[in-house]
Structures are given as C-alpha cells and as structure tokens.
Amino acid sequence: MSQGDTDSQESAERSDDVDDTTPSRRHFMQSAAVTASVGALGALAGCTGGDDSGGDDSGSGSTESGSGSTESGSGDSDSDSGSSDSGGSESVTIDYLNAQAAENSGIKSHFQESMRTFEEKNGNVTVKLQTASYGDIRSKLASTVSSGNPPTFAESGGGGLQFYLDGKVPDHAPFIESTSNLPDDYTTANIESAQYRGEYWSAGGMRHTNSNLGINPKLFSQVGVSDPMEELSTWSGFLDAVRKIDEQTDAIAYEETGVPGDLESYWGYARTAYTGGTDPWMRGPGGENTIVVANEGHEDRGKTDGMIKTCVKMAQEFSSSESSQRGDEEIPSLMLTDRVASFNYAVPTASRWTAVKEDVNFGWQDGSGDFMLLPHPRVDPEFGSNFGISDLEGVEGEHGGHMWALEQQQTIFNASDAKQNAAWDLNMFLLDDDEFVLPAWGEYYESLPGLQTKLQPILDEYEMAQSTEQAYENVNTYGTQYATTGAAWDVRDTDPIRWTDINETISEAIAGQHSVEETPGLIRQRIEERLGR
C-alpha cells in the first residue's frame, strides 16, 4: 500500500448469515453493478488505483455554512465575498485536493455526488474537487504550496505536518474545540496522528485501513491446518505451516511486499513482539526520543531487532526472488491463482479481491476458501529458537498491526476565515454525515471510519465480507496494538524515517545488499543521521 489502499467495487455476496428480513440492511452484492467498471488495483498510500488515477473534478452550488465553523484561521488577503440566496451571507469557493476519490470509479462517483449534497446543505459554499493519485498528490500539493496557491483543503497525509511546521497550515485546535464531539469521537489513530507535540495540525482522516495476515485457505488446508484462527495465531504455528507449504507444494509459501514504498507489512507485525501498544522504534518526547533500534542499552532492543530480522529472514527463506520489488497490488492475483499462500499485508478492502475474481469465497469455508484474513500472528516464547533468532527467545507478544491514519490526514491551509470555516464544515461532513460515510466505507471502499462512532453503524448497514469484518474485529479486540507508525514520535522527519531509513534499509537486506544481522544497525545509523545526532 505504498501510501494509500486501492480497490475496485464489491460484487460477491457472502452466502452465510445474511439477514434478508432487515429492510435497511444493504448486502454485499449490492455493489456488483459497479465492479465491471473498475480496473486495476492500487495501494493504501502511494499507488494509483482503479481506473481513475488523476484528473480534476469540480462541484458547484451555494448555501449557508454548516455547523462546526469557528473564527479561527490565519486569514490572508484572499477573501471571497458576494451575495447569495441565503440571506446575504458570504459566498465562498474552496478548492479541495483529494486522492481517495481517485481510487476507483465507485468512490469517485460517490465523492462527486457528495460534494453536490454538501453544497445543497451549505448554500453559500462551492467546492471545486480536484483529484490526484496517492502517488502524485504529494508532489502536486508541494508545487501548489510553493507557488503560493495552495488548495483550501487537502488530503495531505504526513506531508501536511511539514506545511504546518513551515507556517502554511493554521492551528486546527480551535476548529476541533468548537465542536461538541471532537476530539472524543475521533478514532484513537486519528487522535494520535492529528497531533504534533500536543498541537493539532490536522483535521483528522476520513478513514483508516489496518494491516493483517492474509492466507489462501486451500493451500493451508492442504498441509493439515484445520483451525487457522488457533493454529496460525502464533509466529511458531504460522512458521510451521509455512514450512510445510514450502516443502509440500509448488506455491510461494509466504510473499513479502518488499519494495521500499510498500513494506508497511513490517510496520504491522513489528508490534506483535510487544503488548499494550508499545512503539517498537522510538519513544519519548519529540526531539529527545530514545531510538530502540540496535540500542544495546535498551531492554526492548531484542524485540525490535528480532522482528526486523524476522522480516528479512521470512522473505529470504520463503518469498520469491521478486519480493524485494513486490508491491501489494500484485498479491491478490497471485493468491487467487494459488501461486502465493500467505502475506502480512492484508487490509479490509474486499473489493481488491473481487476485482480480480468476482466470485471470491471469503473465509475458511472448510478449507476451500479463496482468501481469508486473520490477525498478524503474535510472538510466542518458542519462536526465537524455532526460527534461529536469539533476540526473540522467550519473548511473548500480542496480536496487533499498523493503522494507516497518518497517511490519510486532511489539512486546512491558510486562507480567509470564511474559506477556512467552509473547509472545516466540509471536513465534518466527510467525517460525520451518514449519507457520505456509510456508503463510502461500507460499500465503495471498505475501510474503517475516521470517527469511532461510525464503526457500528457501518457494520449494522452492510453485510461485509469475512476480510472486512475480521479487520474491524481485530481493531476492536486488540485496541492500542493497532497504532499508527511514526505519529507518536513527534519528529519533523517522520515520513523519511518510515519510508527511507526503515523500509528502504529492510528492502535492501531482502535484496541481499547487506546481511540480516547488519540491518538493525544500519537502520539506527540512518535514523541518527536524519535526526542530526
């Protein structure tokens, strides 16, 4: 998911436990009509998706500003004034740059229609929706900001923090504090990601995606697995099954998505050597962080270094020779044709699978399913000796994973008060309006909503595939173990540390450019250089 998850539209209906007696409940097959129009897949945070990986789209309309407006804002000389049909209140036009709307044709249409709905509800606001792929949005945003013509509102991801620190983005706390339900209703991942050293630089993310273990049930059943939730719950159990698949079949038993911009799989299972949401990489107040990686004086050094080594060893022993350049977009077709048995980058979006095979059998299905999502295995005390990683001998962790939230943060840029207030109203609409939220993340692009209070309504409204329901369940069950990599570090260079210093270094090891044992030390060296130490 190199910076965004991409999927096409859902088309297959689960055959079990469907409540046809509930009129308000929409079913999994409801979106089948959209599937045919959706093309190639992309990724969670940095790949183009579907058949709509760019282009600009504009909404039109005008009304009165909605709830949540504030007097906050670093007003510049840019102000829109004029009369409207709503009692003479000021009319404004805001530019909104978004990557999510480019992910597939279904979500793009939903965004376009929703902008018109928002304008109808806010009669003095016109939204000009501009879209760019997740691969292009950062450069597009950087060029508009440097030219002095930024959008009013944008899905900026972690890059928005840089603009905030450079004075291009206002303090978002007054907007948040003006509402009756924020930040309390934000997901934990949003609260963590939208802050920097206690200051709110972001308006939150509309949705999140989390990482999980994905398996091909037929291949695991073939080597004797009968209860995957139990037998694959630990790294030792998972390793045993992977070894059998490697020995007894022609399939790739485990495929790492090792291209540097797509190695967030490691971000997810790095946490499984820990409990309670402990950060594996850096801890402490921003600017004074203790680096855990390759820190011989730190009690948790072995857990962090051990999981770095696990990532490289799993790839080298079980993955294809292409794994160091493999992105997650390629995995569905490989798994659905029985060429890959497992990977640790599974996300809730079932439509990325139905785009490849319309009638996917989700779940175990007595060992005959096509694809099943599980929690990342937890580290058990025997795993270190079973896999030859002394750092992990005797270590016991918990299920957990990475929550993509920093990548989806949205920011308001410096503009007139009227524009900033209108942008905040749009943000609240995208977070809280059921007409937008429920279809967006329950039907067109299965994800976790940015407000915790919307999670259950989506589950109540839609009959989900096993992969989506299990991803929701993992987050609910393991709580803080699903966290956003890097948000808690409170350092300016969070993204370069994540993508380059950690991911690129591990990818180099998978490709054989340096040894497993050298990798943690190289990561530490690069982080220290990044932080100027």
PDB file of C-alpha atoms in Angstrom, residues 21 52 84 122 124 152 179 209 218 278 289 291 309 333 401 455 460 481 496 501 514 523:
ATOM      1  CA  THR A  21     -35.597  -9.692   6.832  1.00  0.00           C
ATOM      2  CA  ASP A  52      -9.394   6.916 -12.069  1.00  0.00           C
ATOM      3  CA  SER A  84     -26.039  34.509  -2.050  1.00  0.00           C
ATOM      4  CA  ASN A 122     -24.389  24.667   2.801  1.00  0.00           C
ATOM      5  CA  ASN A 124     -23.139  29.647   0.243  1.00  0.00           C
ATOM      6  CA  THR A 152      -8.085  25.443   0.800  1.00  0.00           C
ATOM      7  CA  THR A 179     -17.379  21.031  18.022  1.00  0.00           C
ATOM      8  CA  THR A 209      -7.017   0.838   6.891  1.00  0.00           C
ATOM      9  CA  LYS A 218      -6.886 -24.181   0.193  1.00  0.00           C
ATOM     10  CA  THR A 278       4.275  -0.055  22.865  1.00  0.00           C
ATOM     11  CA  ASN A 289      13.443  10.425  21.515  1.00  0.00           C
ATOM     12  CA  ILE A 291      15.889   5.093  19.491  1.00  0.00           C
ATOM     13  CA  LYS A 309      15.438  -9.874  11.276  1.00  0.00           C
ATOM     14  CA  SER A 333      -3.957 -12.229  -8.446  1.00  0.00           C
ATOM     15  CA  GLY A 401      -0.750  -4.190  13.415  1.00  0.00           C
ATOM     16  CA  LEU A 455     -17.928   1.901  13.133  1.00  0.00           C
ATOM     17  CA  ASP A 460     -25.247  -2.573  11.004  1.00  0.00           C
ATOM     18  CA  GLN A 481      -1.945  -2.745  19.468  1.00  0.00           C
ATOM     19  CA  PRO A 496      11.600   9.957   5.715  1.00  0.00           C
ATOM     20  CA  ASP A 501      15.522   4.811   6.921  1.00  0.00           C
ATOM     21  CA  HIS A 514      23.561  -6.365   3.327  1.00  0.00           C
ATOM     22  CA  ILE A 523      18.600   1.483  10.341  1.00  0.00           C
TER      23      ILE A 523
END
